[in-house]
DNA sequence: GAAAATATTTTGACTCGTCAAAATATAGAG
DNA sequence: CTCTATATTTTGACGAGTCAAAATATTTTC
C-alpha cells in the first residue's frame, strides 16, 4: 500500500513520461512537477525503487515498473472520475476542480469510487477530455495532435487541454473553449510565434505557440 | 487552520462532551475515542490548548473553547453531509459509511461541501438520524430518550443510533432497524438486564440494556 | 489515612515527507 | 579536452503525529 505521497509521485511520473515521450523522466522535471525541491524527489524515488514501483538510474532518471504503472493508472482513474463528478453532478467549474480532485483521489475508497463510476454511467473521458483508465488499468488510445501542429484553415475539435495551470484554464475558458469546441485555424504567424483561431460563434483569439501546444485537437468531420 | 488530526480531536471532544454530559472530557476517554495511546492525546491537547481551541486542565480534562466548538461543528457538518451523500446518492449502506466519511470530512473544500449541500437539498439529519449543524454552526435541538429508559408497552420511533461501532451497526441493521423504524417495547427484564422489542413486520429481538442505551427514540404519535 | 490501583503526564525515540545547502556528477562551450 | 554551467545526490535538520515505558498524580480501598 503506497502512501498518498507515493501515489502522487507515481502519477506524476506516468504523466511526465506520457507527455515527454522519453524513456526516463529526469529528476528535475519530477521535482518541479511535484512542487518539491530536487533532493526530496530523489529520496522519494529511492523508496519507490526499493518497493519495486519504479526503476531508478542515478543521474539519468526514473520510469515506472509494471506494478508502479498499475497504481499510477488507478490514481489517474480516481482523479478523472472525481473531476467528472465534481463538474457533472455538483456543477463546479471544470477549470477549478483539479486541486480538489488532487486531494480526493487519495482519500476515496475503491468501493465508493466504483459506486460513483456507476452513478456517472461509466464515463470514458473527464471534463478536460482526458481519457479515464478502466478499473483494470486499460488506457483508451487516441491520436490527437497539438493545435500548434495544425495547418492554416484546418477545422478541428478540441479534445484535451494538456495543462492544469489555473491561469491557462481560465484563459481558455474565458474564450468559450472547452473539449468538444470546434475551431478553425485562421492565421499562423511564424514570425510572431502566434496562432489565430476562430471558435464557432465566438470572437477570434490569438495565442502564442507555446500555449497552442497545450491544446490537443482532432480533425473535425 | 488546524491540521486534520487537530480537527479530529476537536470533533471527538465535542462528541464525548455531548454524550457524557460532564463539563470536562477525561484524557483517557479522548485517547480511547481517538484510538491513540494516552500520552499522544495529552501532547495533542496541549497544542490545541496553546492554539486556544480548548481549555485544558492537567489531570482533570479538556473542554472546547468557543472557537474550538465552532470548528468541531464544522467538521461534524462535513461528516454528516458526506454520510448523507454516500447513502442517498451513491447507495452505500448506512452502516458502512462512517469510516469513509471520517476521511473525506477533512479533505473536501468548503466550496464543494456547499455544492453537495445544495445538491442534497439542505438535509437536516444524516442517515443515522444525527442532526446536521448549519453552515453557521447551529446545532438543531431535539430531546430524544434512550431506548433503555422507555417503559414496557411503549411504542417509539428510533431516531438515532449513538454509536459508530461496525458490529453494533450491523447488528441493528440485520434486524431491520434504522432511524424512523417503529418499535414497541415488549418486555423489560430487570434481572436479566435485557429488553425485548417488537419491530413492525420483523421478528422480535432482545438486546442488553447497554446496547439499548445506544438507541435514541421518540414517542411515536 | 496509608497502601494499592488507576489515570495522566513526561521523556525519548521513531517514521514520513519535507527543505537548505554542501558535495558530486554530467553536459556543454570553447 | 578542459573548464564552466547545470543537474543530481547527499547530508543534516525539522515538524507532525505517534508509541513505549518511566515518572508522577489522583482515586479507591481497607
Short mmCIF file of C-alpha atoms (C1' of nucleotides) in Angstrom, two decimals:
data_model
loop_
_atom_site.label_atom_id
_atom_site.label_comp_id
_atom_site.label_asym_id
_atom_site.label_seq_id
_atom_site.Cartn_x
_atom_site.Cartn_y
_atom_site.Cartn_z
CA UNK A 1 0.00 0.00 0.00
CA UNK A 2 1.84 3.09 -1.14
CA UNK A 3 1.29 6.29 0.84
CA UNK A 4 -0.60 9.21 -0.62
CA UNK A 5 2.65 10.93 -1.45
CA UNK A 6 3.97 7.81 -3.16
CA UNK A 7 0.80 7.52 -5.23
CA UNK A 8 1.26 11.10 -6.27
CA UNK A 9 4.83 10.58 -7.39
CA UNK A 10 3.77 7.58 -9.44
CA UNK A 11 1.02 9.54 -11.09
CA UNK A 12 3.35 12.41 -11.93
CA UNK A 13 5.97 10.08 -13.33
CA UNK A 14 3.33 8.50 -15.53
CA UNK A 15 2.09 11.83 -16.84
CA UNK A 16 5.55 13.24 -17.44
CA UNK A 17 6.56 10.11 -19.26
CA UNK A 18 3.45 10.30 -21.40
CA UNK A 19 3.95 13.94 -22.30
CA UNK A 20 7.66 13.82 -22.97
CA UNK A 21 7.89 10.53 -24.87
CA UNK A 22 11.28 9.95 -23.29
CA UNK A 23 12.10 6.63 -21.73
CA UNK A 24 13.32 8.10 -18.46
CA UNK A 25 11.83 11.02 -16.56
CA UNK A 26 14.57 13.35 -15.27
CA UNK A 27 14.55 14.04 -11.53
CA UNK A 28 14.40 17.76 -12.10
CA UNK A 29 11.20 17.51 -14.09
CA UNK A 30 9.66 15.26 -11.48
CA UNK A 31 10.63 17.57 -8.64
CA UNK A 32 9.22 20.57 -10.44
CA UNK A 33 6.02 18.77 -11.31
CA UNK A 34 5.59 17.65 -7.70
CA UNK A 35 6.42 21.11 -6.40
CA UNK A 36 9.28 19.88 -4.23
CA UNK A 37 12.97 20.51 -4.08
CA UNK A 38 15.07 18.11 -6.19
CA UNK A 39 16.58 16.32 -3.21
CA UNK A 40 13.14 15.43 -1.99
CA UNK A 41 12.28 13.80 -5.29
CA UNK A 42 15.47 11.80 -5.19
CA UNK A 43 14.83 10.43 -1.74
CA UNK A 44 11.24 9.53 -2.52
CA UNK A 45 12.18 7.87 -5.78
CA UNK A 46 14.74 5.78 -3.95
CA UNK A 47 11.98 4.50 -1.72
CA UNK A 48 9.75 3.77 -4.69
CA UNK A 49 12.65 1.95 -6.27
CA UNK A 50 13.15 -0.17 -3.17
CA UNK A 51 9.43 -1.00 -3.29
CA UNK A 52 9.86 -2.05 -6.96
CA UNK A 53 7.36 0.53 -8.15
CA UNK A 54 9.89 2.32 -10.33
CA UNK A 55 13.25 1.66 -11.93
CA UNK A 56 15.66 4.36 -10.98
CA UNK A 57 19.04 5.07 -12.53
CA UNK A 58 21.06 7.58 -10.57
CA UNK A 59 21.82 10.69 -12.60
CA UNK A 60 19.69 9.59 -15.52
CA UNK A 61 16.09 9.33 -14.38
CA UNK A 62 13.20 7.16 -13.40
CA UNK A 63 10.48 5.08 -15.04
CA UNK A 64 7.58 3.03 -13.77
CA UNK A 65 7.63 -0.73 -13.34
CA UNK A 66 4.53 -2.65 -14.38
CA UNK A 67 3.36 -2.52 -10.79
CA UNK A 68 4.01 1.21 -10.50
CA UNK A 69 2.19 1.82 -13.74
CA UNK A 70 -0.82 -0.10 -12.49
CA UNK A 71 -1.02 2.08 -9.41
CA UNK A 72 -0.49 5.26 -11.41
CA UNK A 73 -3.37 4.34 -13.66
CA UNK A 74 -5.60 3.62 -10.70
CA UNK A 75 -4.83 7.04 -9.28
CA UNK A 76 -5.46 8.64 -12.64
CA UNK A 77 -8.76 6.81 -12.85
CA UNK A 78 -9.72 8.14 -9.43
CA UNK A 79 -8.68 11.63 -10.34
CA UNK A 80 -10.60 11.76 -13.57
CA UNK A 81 -13.74 10.14 -12.28
CA UNK A 82 -13.76 12.57 -9.38
CA UNK A 83 -13.30 15.53 -11.69
CA UNK A 84 -16.19 14.30 -13.75
CA UNK A 85 -18.35 14.01 -10.66
CA UNK A 86 -17.48 17.48 -9.46
CA UNK A 87 -18.35 19.06 -12.78
CA UNK A 88 -21.28 16.96 -13.94
CA UNK A 89 -23.04 16.39 -10.66
CA UNK A 90 -22.10 19.25 -8.40
CA UNK A 91 -21.78 21.91 -11.04
CA UNK A 92 -18.29 23.04 -10.19
CA UNK A 93 -16.43 24.72 -12.95
CA UNK A 94 -14.19 22.45 -14.99
CA UNK A 95 -11.32 24.87 -14.66
CA UNK A 96 -11.34 24.75 -10.87
CA UNK A 97 -11.77 21.08 -10.00
CA UNK A 98 -8.20 19.97 -10.39
CA UNK A 99 -6.89 20.79 -6.94
CA UNK A 100 -9.92 19.36 -5.22
CA UNK A 101 -9.62 16.12 -7.18
CA UNK A 102 -5.92 16.05 -6.38
CA UNK A 103 -6.84 15.65 -2.72
CA UNK A 104 -9.82 13.38 -3.09
CA UNK A 105 -8.07 10.93 -5.39
CA UNK A 106 -6.06 9.70 -2.40
CA UNK A 107 -8.96 9.60 0.02
CA UNK A 108 -11.83 7.81 -1.64
CA UNK A 109 -12.13 4.05 -1.20
CA UNK A 110 -12.29 1.65 -4.13
CA UNK A 111 -15.79 0.75 -3.10
CA UNK A 112 -17.03 4.32 -3.23
CA UNK A 113 -15.18 5.01 -6.46
CA UNK A 114 -16.96 2.20 -8.23
CA UNK A 115 -20.29 3.46 -6.94
CA UNK A 116 -19.51 6.88 -8.32
CA UNK A 117 -18.48 5.33 -11.61
CA UNK A 118 -21.84 3.57 -11.83
CA UNK A 119 -23.66 6.74 -10.81
CA UNK A 120 -21.96 8.63 -13.63
CA UNK A 121 -22.72 5.88 -16.14
CA UNK A 122 -19.11 4.73 -16.65
CA UNK A 123 -17.76 7.87 -18.30
CA UNK A 124 -14.79 7.39 -20.64
CA UNK A 125 -13.36 10.89 -20.54
CA UNK A 126 -13.18 13.57 -17.87
CA UNK A 127 -14.28 17.21 -18.28
CA UNK A 128 -10.88 18.16 -19.70
CA UNK A 129 -11.29 15.48 -22.34
CA UNK A 130 -8.68 13.22 -20.78
CA UNK A 131 -9.40 9.51 -21.08
CA UNK A 132 -10.40 7.63 -17.93
CA UNK A 133 -8.47 4.39 -17.44
CA UNK A 134 -10.66 1.36 -16.87
CA UNK A 135 -10.83 -0.35 -13.49
CA UNK A 136 -8.42 -2.91 -14.94
CA UNK A 137 -5.95 -0.19 -15.84
CA UNK A 138 -6.52 -0.02 -19.58
CA UNK A 139 -5.97 3.40 -21.05
CA UNK A 140 -8.10 4.07 -24.15
CA UNK A 141 -5.85 5.02 -27.06
CA UNK A 142 -6.33 8.12 -29.15
CA UNK A 143 -4.11 10.02 -31.53
CA UNK A 144 -4.72 13.74 -31.17
CA UNK A 145 -2.38 16.41 -32.45
CA UNK A 146 -1.27 19.64 -30.90
CA UNK A 147 -3.08 22.75 -32.01
CA UNK A 148 0.36 24.19 -32.69
CA UNK A 149 0.98 21.48 -35.27
CA UNK A 150 -2.13 22.17 -37.33
CA UNK A 151 -2.09 23.94 -40.64
CA UNK A 152 -3.83 27.13 -41.63
CA UNK A 153 -7.51 26.83 -42.50
CA UNK A 154 -7.94 23.47 -40.83
CA UNK A 155 -11.12 22.85 -38.85
CA UNK A 156 -10.53 20.88 -35.68
CA UNK A 157 -12.23 19.84 -32.45
CA UNK A 158 -10.50 20.49 -29.17
CA UNK A 159 -10.23 17.22 -27.31
CA UNK A 160 -7.84 17.88 -24.47
CA UNK A 161 -6.20 20.64 -22.51
CA UNK A 162 -2.78 19.35 -21.53
CA UNK A 163 -2.15 21.67 -18.63
CA UNK A 164 -3.68 22.11 -15.24
CA UNK A 165 -2.44 25.63 -14.65
CA UNK A 166 -5.28 27.73 -13.23
CA UNK A 167 -4.49 30.82 -15.26
CA UNK A 168 -4.26 28.95 -18.52
CA UNK A 169 -7.52 27.13 -17.88
CA UNK A 170 -9.22 30.39 -17.08
CA UNK A 171 -7.84 31.98 -20.23
CA UNK A 172 -9.15 29.12 -22.33
CA UNK A 173 -12.48 29.17 -20.65
CA UNK A 174 -12.98 32.89 -20.92
CA UNK A 175 -12.79 32.49 -24.65
CA UNK A 176 -15.53 29.91 -24.50
CA UNK A 177 -13.30 27.00 -25.36
CA UNK A 178 -13.62 23.52 -23.92
CA UNK A 179 -13.20 19.94 -25.06
CA UNK A 180 -15.65 19.46 -27.91
CA UNK A 181 -15.37 23.05 -29.14
CA UNK A 182 -14.85 23.39 -32.86
CA UNK A 183 -12.33 25.92 -34.06
CA UNK A 184 -10.83 26.90 -37.37
CA UNK A 185 -7.17 27.81 -37.74
CA UNK A 186 -7.26 31.34 -39.09
CA UNK A 187 -3.71 32.62 -39.30
CA UNK A 188 -0.40 31.05 -38.38
CA UNK A 189 2.19 33.72 -37.76
CA UNK A 190 5.59 32.04 -37.86
CA UNK A 191 7.49 35.24 -37.27
CA UNK A 192 5.26 36.39 -34.44
CA UNK A 193 5.22 32.89 -32.98
CA UNK A 194 1.46 33.04 -32.62
CA UNK A 195 -1.65 31.42 -33.97
CA UNK A 196 -5.06 32.94 -34.55
CA UNK A 197 -8.10 30.76 -34.25
CA UNK A 198 -11.78 31.17 -34.95
CA UNK A 199 -14.08 29.45 -32.49
CA UNK A 200 -17.69 28.94 -33.56
CA UNK A 201 -19.95 31.83 -32.60
CA UNK A 202 -17.14 33.47 -30.58
CA UNK A 203 -14.59 36.16 -31.11
CA UNK A 204 -11.33 35.14 -32.74
CA UNK A 205 -8.40 34.81 -30.40
CA UNK A 206 -4.66 34.80 -30.67
CA UNK A 207 -2.35 32.69 -28.61
CA UNK A 208 1.37 32.04 -28.59
CA UNK A 209 2.64 28.78 -30.00
CA UNK A 210 3.67 27.70 -26.52
CA UNK A 211 0.07 27.90 -25.38
CA UNK A 212 -1.12 26.26 -28.57
CA UNK A 213 1.00 23.22 -27.74
CA UNK A 214 -1.17 22.64 -24.70
CA UNK A 215 -4.33 22.16 -26.72
CA UNK A 216 -4.81 18.76 -28.28
CA UNK A 217 -7.20 18.54 -31.19
CA UNK A 218 -8.68 16.10 -33.65
CA UNK A 219 -9.78 16.84 -37.18
CA UNK A 220 -13.48 17.60 -37.23
CA UNK A 221 -15.53 15.63 -39.70
CA UNK B 1 -6.08 26.35 10.10
CA UNK B 2 -5.96 23.30 12.33
CA UNK B 3 -4.48 20.13 10.86
CA UNK B 4 -6.63 17.15 10.03
CA UNK B 5 -5.61 15.47 13.25
CA UNK B 6 -6.45 18.59 15.26
CA UNK B 7 -9.88 18.78 13.63
CA UNK B 8 -10.43 15.19 14.57
CA UNK B 9 -9.53 15.76 18.19
CA UNK B 10 -11.89 18.70 18.37
CA UNK B 11 -14.71 16.66 16.91
CA UNK B 12 -14.13 13.81 19.34
CA UNK B 13 -14.01 16.16 22.29
CA UNK B 14 -17.29 17.66 21.19
CA UNK B 15 -18.99 14.29 20.83
CA UNK B 16 -17.65 12.91 24.08
CA UNK B 17 -18.75 16.02 25.89
CA UNK B 18 -22.20 15.76 24.38
CA UNK B 19 -22.62 12.10 25.26
CA UNK B 20 -21.24 12.25 28.78
CA UNK B 21 -22.80 15.49 29.95
CA UNK B 22 -19.69 16.14 32.02
CA UNK B 23 -18.03 19.51 31.87
CA UNK B 24 -14.57 18.13 31.22
CA UNK B 25 -13.68 15.23 28.97
CA UNK B 26 -11.08 12.96 30.60
CA UNK B 27 -7.90 12.34 28.66
CA UNK B 28 -8.37 8.61 28.83
CA UNK B 29 -11.76 8.78 27.13
CA UNK B 30 -10.39 11.05 24.47
CA UNK B 31 -7.40 8.81 23.82
CA UNK B 32 -9.60 5.74 23.55
CA UNK B 33 -12.05 7.51 21.27
CA UNK B 34 -9.22 8.68 19.02
CA UNK B 35 -7.59 5.26 19.06
CA UNK B 36 -4.29 6.56 20.36
CA UNK B 37 -2.21 5.98 23.45
CA UNK B 38 -2.98 8.38 26.32
CA UNK B 39 0.30 10.24 26.09
CA UNK B 40 -0.46 11.10 22.50
CA UNK B 41 -3.76 12.66 23.47
CA UNK B 42 -2.05 14.71 26.14
CA UNK B 43 0.52 16.12 23.78
CA UNK B 44 -2.04 16.95 21.13
CA UNK B 45 -4.36 18.57 23.63
CA UNK B 46 -1.54 20.74 24.85
CA UNK B 47 -1.10 22.01 21.32
CA UNK B 48 -4.81 22.66 20.98
CA UNK B 49 -4.68 24.50 24.27
CA UNK B 50 -1.84 26.67 23.05
CA UNK B 51 -3.90 27.46 19.95
CA UNK B 52 -6.81 28.44 22.23
CA UNK B 53 -9.08 25.81 20.73
CA UNK B 54 -9.58 24.01 24.03
CA UNK B 55 -9.21 24.68 27.73
CA UNK B 56 -7.06 22.05 29.28
CA UNK B 57 -6.60 21.36 32.98
CA UNK B 58 -3.82 18.91 33.68
CA UNK B 59 -5.08 15.78 35.40
CA UNK B 60 -8.70 16.79 35.11
CA UNK B 61 -9.61 17.02 31.44
CA UNK B 62 -10.35 19.16 28.46
CA UNK B 63 -13.22 21.17 27.01
CA UNK B 64 -13.72 23.21 23.87
CA UNK B 65 -13.42 26.96 23.66
CA UNK B 66 -15.96 28.82 21.56
CA UNK B 67 -13.51 28.74 18.69
CA UNK B 68 -12.84 25.05 19.12
CA UNK B 69 -16.53 24.33 19.24
CA UNK B 70 -17.08 26.23 16.03
CA UNK B 71 -14.52 24.12 14.26
CA UNK B 72 -15.87 20.91 15.77
CA UNK B 73 -19.32 21.75 14.47
CA UNK B 74 -17.97 22.49 11.03
CA UNK B 75 -16.28 19.12 10.96
CA UNK B 76 -19.44 17.45 12.18
CA UNK B 77 -21.37 19.21 9.45
CA UNK B 78 -18.95 17.94 6.86
CA UNK B 79 -19.11 14.45 8.26
CA UNK B 80 -22.85 14.22 8.29
CA UNK B 81 -23.43 15.80 4.92
CA UNK B 82 -20.92 13.42 3.42
CA UNK B 83 -22.58 10.44 5.05
CA UNK B 84 -25.88 11.58 3.65
CA UNK B 85 -24.37 11.88 0.19
CA UNK B 86 -22.83 8.43 0.33
CA UNK B 87 -26.08 6.79 1.35
CA UNK B 88 -28.64 8.79 -0.57
CA UNK B 89 -26.78 9.39 -3.78
CA UNK B 90 -24.29 6.57 -4.13
CA UNK B 91 -26.31 3.89 -2.45
CA UNK B 92 -23.73 2.86 0.10
CA UNK B 93 -25.09 1.18 3.14
CA UNK B 94 -25.71 3.46 6.09
CA UNK B 95 -23.85 1.08 8.40
CA UNK B 96 -20.65 1.26 6.38
CA UNK B 97 -20.21 4.93 5.51
CA UNK B 98 -18.72 6.12 8.77
CA UNK B 99 -15.07 5.37 8.08
CA UNK B 100 -15.22 6.76 4.59
CA UNK B 101 -16.80 9.98 5.83
CA UNK B 102 -14.19 10.14 8.56
CA UNK B 103 -11.57 10.56 5.85
CA UNK B 104 -13.49 12.77 3.49
CA UNK B 105 -14.58 15.22 6.15
CA UNK B 106 -11.02 16.52 6.30
CA UNK B 107 -10.46 16.59 2.56
CA UNK B 108 -13.42 18.30 0.96
CA UNK B 109 -13.28 22.06 0.41
CA UNK B 110 -15.90 24.42 1.78
CA UNK B 111 -16.87 25.24 -1.73
CA UNK B 112 -17.57 21.66 -2.67
CA UNK B 113 -19.33 20.99 0.60
CA UNK B 114 -21.82 23.73 -0.02
CA UNK B 115 -22.45 22.42 -3.52
CA UNK B 116 -23.15 18.99 -2.09
CA UNK B 117 -25.45 20.53 0.50
CA UNK B 118 -27.42 22.21 -2.26
CA UNK B 119 -27.44 19.02 -4.33
CA UNK B 120 -28.92 17.13 -1.38
CA UNK B 121 -31.49 19.84 -0.74
CA UNK B 122 -30.09 21.05 2.61
CA UNK B 123 -30.72 17.91 4.65
CA UNK B 124 -31.16 18.40 8.40
CA UNK B 125 -30.27 14.92 9.60
CA UNK B 126 -27.84 12.30 8.38
CA UNK B 127 -28.67 8.65 7.66
CA UNK B 128 -28.08 7.73 11.32
CA UNK B 129 -30.62 10.35 12.34
CA UNK B 130 -27.97 12.68 13.74
CA UNK B 131 -28.69 16.37 13.24
CA UNK B 132 -26.55 18.27 10.73
CA UNK B 133 -25.21 21.56 12.09
CA UNK B 134 -25.92 24.57 9.89
CA UNK B 135 -23.17 26.32 7.98
CA UNK B 136 -23.19 28.89 10.77
CA UNK B 137 -22.60 26.22 13.38
CA UNK B 138 -26.08 25.98 14.85
CA UNK B 139 -26.99 22.53 16.08
CA UNK B 140 -30.72 21.80 15.88
CA UNK B 141 -32.02 20.81 19.31
CA UNK B 142 -34.02 17.68 19.96
CA UNK B 143 -34.96 15.80 23.09
CA UNK B 144 -34.91 12.09 22.43
CA UNK B 145 -34.70 9.46 25.14
CA UNK B 146 -32.70 6.30 25.33
CA UNK B 147 -34.44 3.10 24.40
CA UNK B 148 -33.19 1.76 27.71
CA UNK B 149 -35.19 4.43 29.54
CA UNK B 150 -38.53 3.56 27.95
CA UNK B 151 -41.27 1.69 29.73
CA UNK B 152 -42.87 -1.58 28.79
CA UNK B 153 -45.55 -1.43 26.11
CA UNK B 154 -44.47 1.94 24.77
CA UNK B 155 -44.42 2.49 21.03
CA UNK B 156 -41.48 4.57 19.89
CA UNK B 157 -39.64 5.66 16.75
CA UNK B 158 -35.92 5.17 16.57
CA UNK B 159 -34.33 8.48 15.78
CA UNK B 160 -30.63 7.99 16.37
CA UNK B 161 -28.02 5.33 16.80
CA UNK B 162 -25.45 6.77 19.18
CA UNK B 163 -22.55 4.55 18.26
CA UNK B 164 -20.41 4.13 15.22
CA UNK B 165 -19.14 0.64 16.02
CA UNK B 166 -19.31 -1.51 12.90
CA UNK B 167 -20.51 -4.62 14.68
CA UNK B 168 -23.25 -2.82 16.52
CA UNK B 169 -24.46 -1.08 13.38
CA UNK B 170 -24.52 -4.39 11.57
CA UNK B 171 -26.45 -6.00 14.40
CA UNK B 172 -29.02 -3.24 14.31
CA UNK B 173 -29.31 -3.35 10.60
CA UNK B 174 -29.66 -7.10 10.37
CA UNK B 175 -32.77 -6.79 12.46
CA UNK B 176 -34.16 -4.30 10.00
CA UNK B 177 -33.85 -1.34 12.32
CA UNK B 178 -32.88 2.17 11.26
CA UNK B 179 -33.81 5.73 12.14
CA UNK B 180 -37.52 6.03 11.50
CA UNK B 181 -38.28 2.43 12.41
CA UNK B 182 -41.20 2.00 14.78
CA UNK B 183 -40.83 -0.48 17.60
CA UNK B 184 -42.85 -1.49 20.62
CA UNK B 185 -41.22 -2.26 23.96
CA UNK B 186 -42.28 -5.82 24.61
CA UNK B 187 -40.59 -6.98 27.79
CA UNK B 188 -38.18 -5.27 30.14
CA UNK B 189 -36.18 -7.83 32.07
CA UNK B 190 -34.58 -6.04 35.00
CA UNK B 191 -32.97 -9.16 36.38
CA UNK B 192 -31.66 -10.31 33.02
CA UNK B 193 -30.57 -6.77 32.19
CA UNK B 194 -32.20 -7.03 28.80
CA UNK B 195 -35.03 -5.56 26.81
CA UNK B 196 -37.21 -7.23 24.21
CA UNK B 197 -38.61 -5.13 21.40
CA UNK B 198 -41.08 -5.71 18.60
CA UNK B 199 -40.22 -4.01 15.34
CA UNK B 200 -43.00 -3.66 12.79
CA UNK B 201 -43.21 -6.63 10.45
CA UNK B 202 -39.96 -8.10 11.81
CA UNK B 203 -39.00 -10.71 14.32
CA UNK B 204 -38.77 -9.61 17.93
CA UNK B 205 -35.28 -9.09 19.22
CA UNK B 206 -33.60 -8.96 22.60
CA UNK B 207 -30.73 -6.71 23.46
CA UNK B 208 -28.82 -5.91 26.63
CA UNK B 209 -29.51 -2.66 28.38
CA UNK B 210 -26.06 -1.45 27.45
CA UNK B 211 -26.93 -1.77 23.78
CA UNK B 212 -30.35 -0.25 24.37
CA UNK B 213 -28.67 2.89 25.70
CA UNK B 214 -27.20 3.46 22.27
CA UNK B 215 -30.57 3.78 20.60
CA UNK B 216 -32.29 7.12 20.94
CA UNK B 217 -36.02 7.16 20.40
CA UNK B 218 -39.01 9.48 20.37
CA UNK B 219 -42.55 8.58 21.25
CA UNK B 220 -44.45 7.71 18.10
CA UNK B 221 -47.65 9.54 17.57
"C1'" DG C 1 -5.05 7.95 56.28
"C1'" DA C 2 -1.75 4.81 54.21
"C1'" DA C 3 -1.24 1.41 50.59
"C1'" DA C 4 -2.72 -0.23 46.25
"C1'" DA C 5 -4.90 0.58 41.94
"C1'" DT C 6 -5.76 3.59 38.26
"C1'" DA C 7 -5.21 7.71 35.40
"C1'" DT C 8 -2.26 11.13 33.50
"C1'" DT C 9 1.90 13.28 32.05
"C1'" DT C 10 6.73 13.13 30.69
"C1'" DT C 11 10.58 11.55 28.23
"C1'" DG C 12 12.93 9.73 24.46
"C1'" DA C 13 12.52 7.66 20.16
"C1'" DC C 14 10.65 6.67 15.64
"C1'" DT C 15 8.60 7.38 10.65
"C1'" DC C 16 7.21 10.31 6.98
"C1'" DG C 17 7.77 13.88 3.91
"C1'" DT C 18 9.99 17.79 3.53
"C1'" DC C 19 13.89 21.73 2.95
"C1'" DA C 20 18.57 24.01 2.75
"C1'" DA C 21 22.84 23.70 1.49
"C1'" DA C 22 27.07 21.15 0.52
"C1'" DA C 23 29.11 17.61 -2.41
"C1'" DT C 24 29.35 15.39 -6.63
"C1'" DA C 25 28.33 14.03 -11.32
"C1'" DT C 26 27.18 15.13 -16.12
"C1'" DA C 27 26.78 18.08 -20.13
"C1'" DG C 28 28.15 21.97 -22.90
"C1'" DA C 29 31.30 25.65 -24.77
"C1'" DG C 30 35.28 26.96 -26.41
"C1'" DC D 1 40.00 18.13 -23.79
"C1'" DT D 2 39.45 21.26 -20.12
"C1'" DC D 3 36.67 24.47 -17.76
"C1'" DT D 4 32.25 26.11 -16.57
"C1'" DA D 5 27.39 25.62 -16.08
"C1'" DT D 6 23.77 22.73 -14.88
"C1'" DA D 7 21.60 18.66 -12.84
"C1'" DT D 8 21.58 15.37 -9.25
"C1'" DT D 9 22.58 13.32 -4.93
"C1'" DT D 10 23.96 13.56 -0.09
"C1'" DT D 11 23.81 15.26 4.40
"C1'" DG D 12 21.79 17.08 8.35
"C1'" DA D 13 17.80 19.14 10.11
"C1'" DC D 14 12.92 19.91 11.00
"C1'" DG D 15 7.64 19.47 12.34
"C1'" DA D 16 3.81 16.46 12.70
"C1'" DG D 17 1.90 12.72 14.89
"C1'" DT D 18 2.68 8.76 17.00
"C1'" DC D 19 4.27 4.84 20.62
"C1'" DA D 20 6.61 2.64 24.71
"C1'" DA D 21 7.75 2.98 29.00
"C1'" DA D 22 9.08 5.62 33.09
"C1'" DA D 23 7.54 9.13 36.34
"C1'" DT D 24 4.01 11.29 38.72
"C1'" DA D 25 -0.66 12.44 40.27
"C1'" DT D 26 -5.21 11.06 41.72
"C1'" DT D 27 -8.61 7.92 43.39
"C1'" DT D 28 -10.05 3.88 45.71
"C1'" DT D 29 -9.90 0.51 49.21
"C1'" DC D 30 -9.33 -1.14 53.51
#
